[in-house]
Short mmCIF file of C-alpha atoms in Angstrom, two decimals:
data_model
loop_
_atom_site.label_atom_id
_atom_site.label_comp_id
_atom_site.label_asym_id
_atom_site.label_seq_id
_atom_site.Cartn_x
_atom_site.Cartn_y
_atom_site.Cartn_z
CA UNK U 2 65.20 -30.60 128.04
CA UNK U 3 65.89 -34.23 129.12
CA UNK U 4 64.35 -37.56 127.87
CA UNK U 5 62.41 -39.18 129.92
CA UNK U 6 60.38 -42.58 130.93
CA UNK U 7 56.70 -42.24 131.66
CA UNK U 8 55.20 -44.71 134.13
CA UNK U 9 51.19 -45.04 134.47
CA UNK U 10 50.06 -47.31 137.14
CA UNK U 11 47.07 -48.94 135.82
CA UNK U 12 46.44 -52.35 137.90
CA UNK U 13 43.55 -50.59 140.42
CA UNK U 14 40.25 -52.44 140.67
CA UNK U 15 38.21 -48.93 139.90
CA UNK U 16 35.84 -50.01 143.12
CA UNK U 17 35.10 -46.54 143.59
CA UNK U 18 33.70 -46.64 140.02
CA UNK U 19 31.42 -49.23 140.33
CA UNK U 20 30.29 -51.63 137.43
CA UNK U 21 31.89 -54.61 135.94
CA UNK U 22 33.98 -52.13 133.35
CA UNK U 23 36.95 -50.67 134.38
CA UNK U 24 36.88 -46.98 134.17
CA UNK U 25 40.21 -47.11 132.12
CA UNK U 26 39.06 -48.82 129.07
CA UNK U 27 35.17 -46.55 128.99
CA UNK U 28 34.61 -44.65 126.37
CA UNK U 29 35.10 -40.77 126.39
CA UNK U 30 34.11 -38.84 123.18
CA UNK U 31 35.40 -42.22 121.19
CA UNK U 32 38.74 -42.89 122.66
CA UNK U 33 39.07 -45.38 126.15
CA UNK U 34 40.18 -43.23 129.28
CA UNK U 35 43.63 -44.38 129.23
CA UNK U 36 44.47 -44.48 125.77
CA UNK U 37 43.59 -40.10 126.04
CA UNK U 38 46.01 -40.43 129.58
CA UNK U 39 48.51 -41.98 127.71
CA UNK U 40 48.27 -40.03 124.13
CA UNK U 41 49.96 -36.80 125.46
CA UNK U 42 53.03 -38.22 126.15
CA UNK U 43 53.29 -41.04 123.12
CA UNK U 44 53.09 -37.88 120.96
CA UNK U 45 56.56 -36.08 122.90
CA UNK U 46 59.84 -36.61 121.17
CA UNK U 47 61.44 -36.15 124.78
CA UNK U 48 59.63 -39.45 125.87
CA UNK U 49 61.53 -42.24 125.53
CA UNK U 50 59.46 -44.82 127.40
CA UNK U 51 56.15 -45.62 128.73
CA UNK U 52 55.33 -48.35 130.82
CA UNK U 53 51.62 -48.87 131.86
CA UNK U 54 51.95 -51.37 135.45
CA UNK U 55 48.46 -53.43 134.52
CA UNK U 56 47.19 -55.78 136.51
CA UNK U 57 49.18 -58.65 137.60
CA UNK U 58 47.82 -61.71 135.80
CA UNK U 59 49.38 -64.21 133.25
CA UNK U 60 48.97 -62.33 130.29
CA UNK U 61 50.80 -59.38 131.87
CA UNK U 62 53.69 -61.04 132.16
CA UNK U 63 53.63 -62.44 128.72
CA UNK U 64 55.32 -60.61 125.72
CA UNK U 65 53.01 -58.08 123.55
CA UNK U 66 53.02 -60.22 120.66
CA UNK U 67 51.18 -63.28 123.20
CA UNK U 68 49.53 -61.08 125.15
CA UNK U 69 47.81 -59.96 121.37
CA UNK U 70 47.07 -63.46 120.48
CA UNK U 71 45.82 -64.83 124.31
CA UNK U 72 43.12 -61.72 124.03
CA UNK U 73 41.49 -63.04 120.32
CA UNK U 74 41.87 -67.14 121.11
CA UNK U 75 38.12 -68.01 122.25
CA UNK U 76 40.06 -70.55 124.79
CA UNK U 77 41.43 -67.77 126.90
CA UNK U 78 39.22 -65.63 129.52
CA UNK U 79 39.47 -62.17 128.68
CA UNK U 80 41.40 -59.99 131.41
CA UNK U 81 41.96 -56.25 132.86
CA UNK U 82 45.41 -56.37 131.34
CA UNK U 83 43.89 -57.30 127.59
CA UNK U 84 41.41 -55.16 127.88
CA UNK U 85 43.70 -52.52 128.94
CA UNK U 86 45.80 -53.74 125.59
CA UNK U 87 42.83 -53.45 123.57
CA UNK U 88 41.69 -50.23 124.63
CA UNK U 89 45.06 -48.65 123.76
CA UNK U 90 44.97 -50.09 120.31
CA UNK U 91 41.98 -47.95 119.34
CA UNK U 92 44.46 -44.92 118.95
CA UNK U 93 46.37 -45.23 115.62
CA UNK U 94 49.87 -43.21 117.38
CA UNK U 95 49.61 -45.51 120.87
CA UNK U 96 48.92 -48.80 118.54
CA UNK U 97 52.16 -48.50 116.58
CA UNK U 98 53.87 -48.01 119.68
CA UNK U 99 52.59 -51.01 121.67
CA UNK U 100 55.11 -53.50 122.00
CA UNK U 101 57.90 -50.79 121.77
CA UNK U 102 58.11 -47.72 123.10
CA UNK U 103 54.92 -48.36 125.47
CA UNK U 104 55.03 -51.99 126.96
CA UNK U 105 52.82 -53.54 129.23
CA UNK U 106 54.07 -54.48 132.82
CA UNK U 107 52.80 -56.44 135.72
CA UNK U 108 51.82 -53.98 138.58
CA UNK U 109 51.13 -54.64 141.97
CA UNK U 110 48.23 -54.43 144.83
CA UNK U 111 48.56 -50.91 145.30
CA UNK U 112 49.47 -47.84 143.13
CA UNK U 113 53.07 -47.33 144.68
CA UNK U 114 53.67 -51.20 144.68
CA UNK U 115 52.92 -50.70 140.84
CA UNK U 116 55.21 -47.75 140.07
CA UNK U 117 57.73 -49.58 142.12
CA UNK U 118 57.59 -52.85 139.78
CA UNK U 119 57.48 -50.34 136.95
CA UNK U 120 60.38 -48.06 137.85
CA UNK U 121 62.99 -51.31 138.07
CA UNK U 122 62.10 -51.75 134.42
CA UNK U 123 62.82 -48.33 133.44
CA UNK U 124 67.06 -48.52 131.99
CA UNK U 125 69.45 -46.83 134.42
CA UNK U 126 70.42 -44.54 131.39
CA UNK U 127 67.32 -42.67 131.98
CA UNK U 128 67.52 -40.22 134.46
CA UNK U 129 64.25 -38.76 134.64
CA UNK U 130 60.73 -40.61 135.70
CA UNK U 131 57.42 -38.99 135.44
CA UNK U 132 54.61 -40.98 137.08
CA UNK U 133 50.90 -40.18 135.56
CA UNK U 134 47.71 -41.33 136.48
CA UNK U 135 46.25 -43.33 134.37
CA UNK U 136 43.10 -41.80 134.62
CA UNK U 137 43.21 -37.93 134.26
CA UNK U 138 42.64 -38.16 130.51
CA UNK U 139 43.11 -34.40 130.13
CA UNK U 140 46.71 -33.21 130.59
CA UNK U 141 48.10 -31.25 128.78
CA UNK U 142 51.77 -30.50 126.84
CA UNK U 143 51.96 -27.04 128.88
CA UNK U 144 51.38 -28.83 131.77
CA UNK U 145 53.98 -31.56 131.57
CA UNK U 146 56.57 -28.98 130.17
CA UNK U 147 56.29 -27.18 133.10
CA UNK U 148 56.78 -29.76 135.78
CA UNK U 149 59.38 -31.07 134.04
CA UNK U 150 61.11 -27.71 134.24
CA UNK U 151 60.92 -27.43 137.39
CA UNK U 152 62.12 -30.67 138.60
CA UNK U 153 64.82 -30.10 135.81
CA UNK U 154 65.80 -27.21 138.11
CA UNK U 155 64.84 -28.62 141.92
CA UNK U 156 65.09 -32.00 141.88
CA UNK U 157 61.03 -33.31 141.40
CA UNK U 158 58.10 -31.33 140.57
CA UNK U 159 54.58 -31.91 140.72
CA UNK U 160 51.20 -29.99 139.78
CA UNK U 161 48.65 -28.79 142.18
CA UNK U 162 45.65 -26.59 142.84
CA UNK U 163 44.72 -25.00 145.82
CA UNK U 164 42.33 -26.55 148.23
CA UNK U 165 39.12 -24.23 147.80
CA UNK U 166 37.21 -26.50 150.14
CA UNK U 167 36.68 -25.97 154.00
CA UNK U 168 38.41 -28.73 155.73
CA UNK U 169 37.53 -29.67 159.36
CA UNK U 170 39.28 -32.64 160.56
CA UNK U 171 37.50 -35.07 162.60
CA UNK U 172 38.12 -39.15 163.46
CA UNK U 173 36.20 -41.09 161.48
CA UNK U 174 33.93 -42.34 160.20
CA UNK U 175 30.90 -40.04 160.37
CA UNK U 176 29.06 -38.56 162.54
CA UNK U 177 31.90 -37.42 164.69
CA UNK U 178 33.01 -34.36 166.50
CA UNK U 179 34.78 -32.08 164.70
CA UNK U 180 38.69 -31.43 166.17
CA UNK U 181 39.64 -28.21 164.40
CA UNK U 182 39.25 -26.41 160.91
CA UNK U 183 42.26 -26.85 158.75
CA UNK U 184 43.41 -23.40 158.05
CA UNK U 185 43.64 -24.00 153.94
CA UNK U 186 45.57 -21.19 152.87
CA UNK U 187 48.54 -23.74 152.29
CA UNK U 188 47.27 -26.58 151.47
CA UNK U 189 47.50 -28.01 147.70
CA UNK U 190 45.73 -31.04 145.54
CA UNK U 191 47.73 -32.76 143.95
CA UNK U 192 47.80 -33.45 140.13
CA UNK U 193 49.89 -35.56 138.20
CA UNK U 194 52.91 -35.85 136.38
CA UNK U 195 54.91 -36.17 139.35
CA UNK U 196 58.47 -36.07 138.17
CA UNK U 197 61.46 -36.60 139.37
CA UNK U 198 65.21 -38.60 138.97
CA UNK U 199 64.61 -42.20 138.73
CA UNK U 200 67.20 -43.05 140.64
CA UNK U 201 66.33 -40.50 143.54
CA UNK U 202 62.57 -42.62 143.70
CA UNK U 203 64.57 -45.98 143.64
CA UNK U 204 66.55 -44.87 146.80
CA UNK U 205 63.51 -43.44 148.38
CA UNK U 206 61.07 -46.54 148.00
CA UNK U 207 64.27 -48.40 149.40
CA UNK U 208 64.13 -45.94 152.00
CA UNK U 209 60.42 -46.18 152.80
CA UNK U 210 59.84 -47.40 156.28
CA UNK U 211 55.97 -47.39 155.80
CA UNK U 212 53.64 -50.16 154.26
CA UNK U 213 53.30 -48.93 150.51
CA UNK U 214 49.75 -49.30 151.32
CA UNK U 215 49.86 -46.02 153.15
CA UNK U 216 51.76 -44.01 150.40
CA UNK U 217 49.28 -42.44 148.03
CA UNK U 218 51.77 -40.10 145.90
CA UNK U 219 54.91 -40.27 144.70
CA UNK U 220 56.37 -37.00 145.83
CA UNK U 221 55.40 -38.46 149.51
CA UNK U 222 58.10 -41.25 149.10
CA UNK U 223 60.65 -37.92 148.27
CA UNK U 224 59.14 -36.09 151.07
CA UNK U 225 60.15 -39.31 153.65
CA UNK U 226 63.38 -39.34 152.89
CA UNK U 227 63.92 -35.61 153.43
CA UNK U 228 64.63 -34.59 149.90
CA UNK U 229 62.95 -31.68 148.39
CA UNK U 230 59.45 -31.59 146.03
CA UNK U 231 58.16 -28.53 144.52
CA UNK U 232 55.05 -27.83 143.35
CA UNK U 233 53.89 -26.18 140.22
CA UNK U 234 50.51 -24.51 138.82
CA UNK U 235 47.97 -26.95 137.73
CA UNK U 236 45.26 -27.39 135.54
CA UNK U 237 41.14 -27.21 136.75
CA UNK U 238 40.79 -29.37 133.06
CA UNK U 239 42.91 -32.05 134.74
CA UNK U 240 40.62 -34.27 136.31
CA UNK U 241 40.67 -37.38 137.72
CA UNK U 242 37.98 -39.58 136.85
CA UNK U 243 37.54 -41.98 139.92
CA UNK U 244 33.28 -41.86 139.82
CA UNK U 245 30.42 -42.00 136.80
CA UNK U 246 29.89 -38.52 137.40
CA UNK U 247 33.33 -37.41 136.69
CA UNK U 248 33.17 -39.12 133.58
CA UNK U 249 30.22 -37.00 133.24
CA UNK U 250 31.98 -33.90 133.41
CA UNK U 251 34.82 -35.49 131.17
CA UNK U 252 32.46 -35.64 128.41
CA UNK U 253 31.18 -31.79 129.16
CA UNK U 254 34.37 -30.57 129.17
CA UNK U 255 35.48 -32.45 125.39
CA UNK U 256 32.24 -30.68 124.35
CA UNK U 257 33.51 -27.25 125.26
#
């Protein structure tokens, strides 16, 4: 199989969280949220780089080494981005890695505009690009092996589950008349790693005649520039942890 670069966007304000704490850097079972996103893959021989897009302020932009010695001088307010980089020193493997294979990079205002920064970094040698979310804490090496192969074989893969919900659609916001229920037999959530070539998501963000406020994958990008995306068989243990209570349930299911 391929080598590949990793890119985690990581510059989002949590708001749906809540709290003054980022829900990256909270603690689950020990280990901060993103250092158990970002594990999996720092422990893959096929990885060759990950870049975490953090948020865009001046210790972002500075080299690990200052970034290190900004977060302990008493002089300097600490910041998402160092608390991002202290949170991922916790973890012996990501630790010994910082500064190397997994580097620090300013992001942008929204989660494409942040893979976007991040995939120009990424070395034209390297042909393939998986994009993760920084905070499903739970995938797995089955999981990434097999959207890779697939997107190995068509082009870009992602995971997904099926939608077990009923979906009615209706303008919003509530209370409003429903329009029609969404028949759901086809319809898919969508997990992450999305992978795909990094050159193919270079000429599709190019491409992209939408604000990248409205693009909330990265298969979508694909998907607007008519190339293919194929899906693959997720995992219910790969959750995204965007309130409290799903950090809840993260904890419940590390105690399984």
């Amino acid at each position: 199989m391929p080598r590949f670069a990793v890119i985690i966007p990581a510059a989002g304000s949590s708001s749906r969280f809540g709290g003054r704490i980022s829900k990256l850097v909270q603690e689950l079972a020990g280990l901060p949220v993103i250092t158990r996103a970002v594990l999996p893959f720092a422990r893959r021989g096929d990885v060759q780089q990950i870049l975490i897009a953090v948020p865009n302020d001046p210790y972002a932009i500075a080299a690990p080494a200052q970034q290190n010695l900004a977060r302990l001088d008493d002089a300097v307010t600490s910041t998402r981005a160092n608390d991002i980089w202290a949170a991922l020193e916790r973890d012996a493997t990501v630790k010994n890695r910082l500064g190397g294979q997994i580097a620090l990079v300013p992001g942008g205002p929204t989660r494409a505009e942040s893979v976007r920064a991040a995939l120009k970094l990424v070395p034209a040698e390297i042909e393939w690009v998986a994009i993760h979310d920084a905070a499903r804490p739970f995938v797995s090496q089955e999981l990434i092996d097999r959207a890779l192969d697939a997107a190995v074989q068509h082009g870009a893969a992602a995971p997904a589950l099926p939608v077990a919900l009923t979906i009615k659609q209706a303008p919003g916001p509530l209370p409003a008349r429903v329009r029609q229920t969404v028949a759901r037999d086809q319809l898919w959530a969508l997990q992450t790693p999305q992978i795909m070539r990094r050159h193919a998501l270079l000429h599709a963000f190019e491409q992209c005649a939408f604000a990248l406020s409205h693009v909330t994958d990265d298969l979508q990008l694909l998907e607007m520039t008519g190339q293919d995306a194929w899906l693959v068989a997720g995992e219910e243990r790969n959750i995204k942890i965007t309130t409290p209570q799903d950090l809840l349930l993260a904890e419940m299911l590390l105690r399984r």
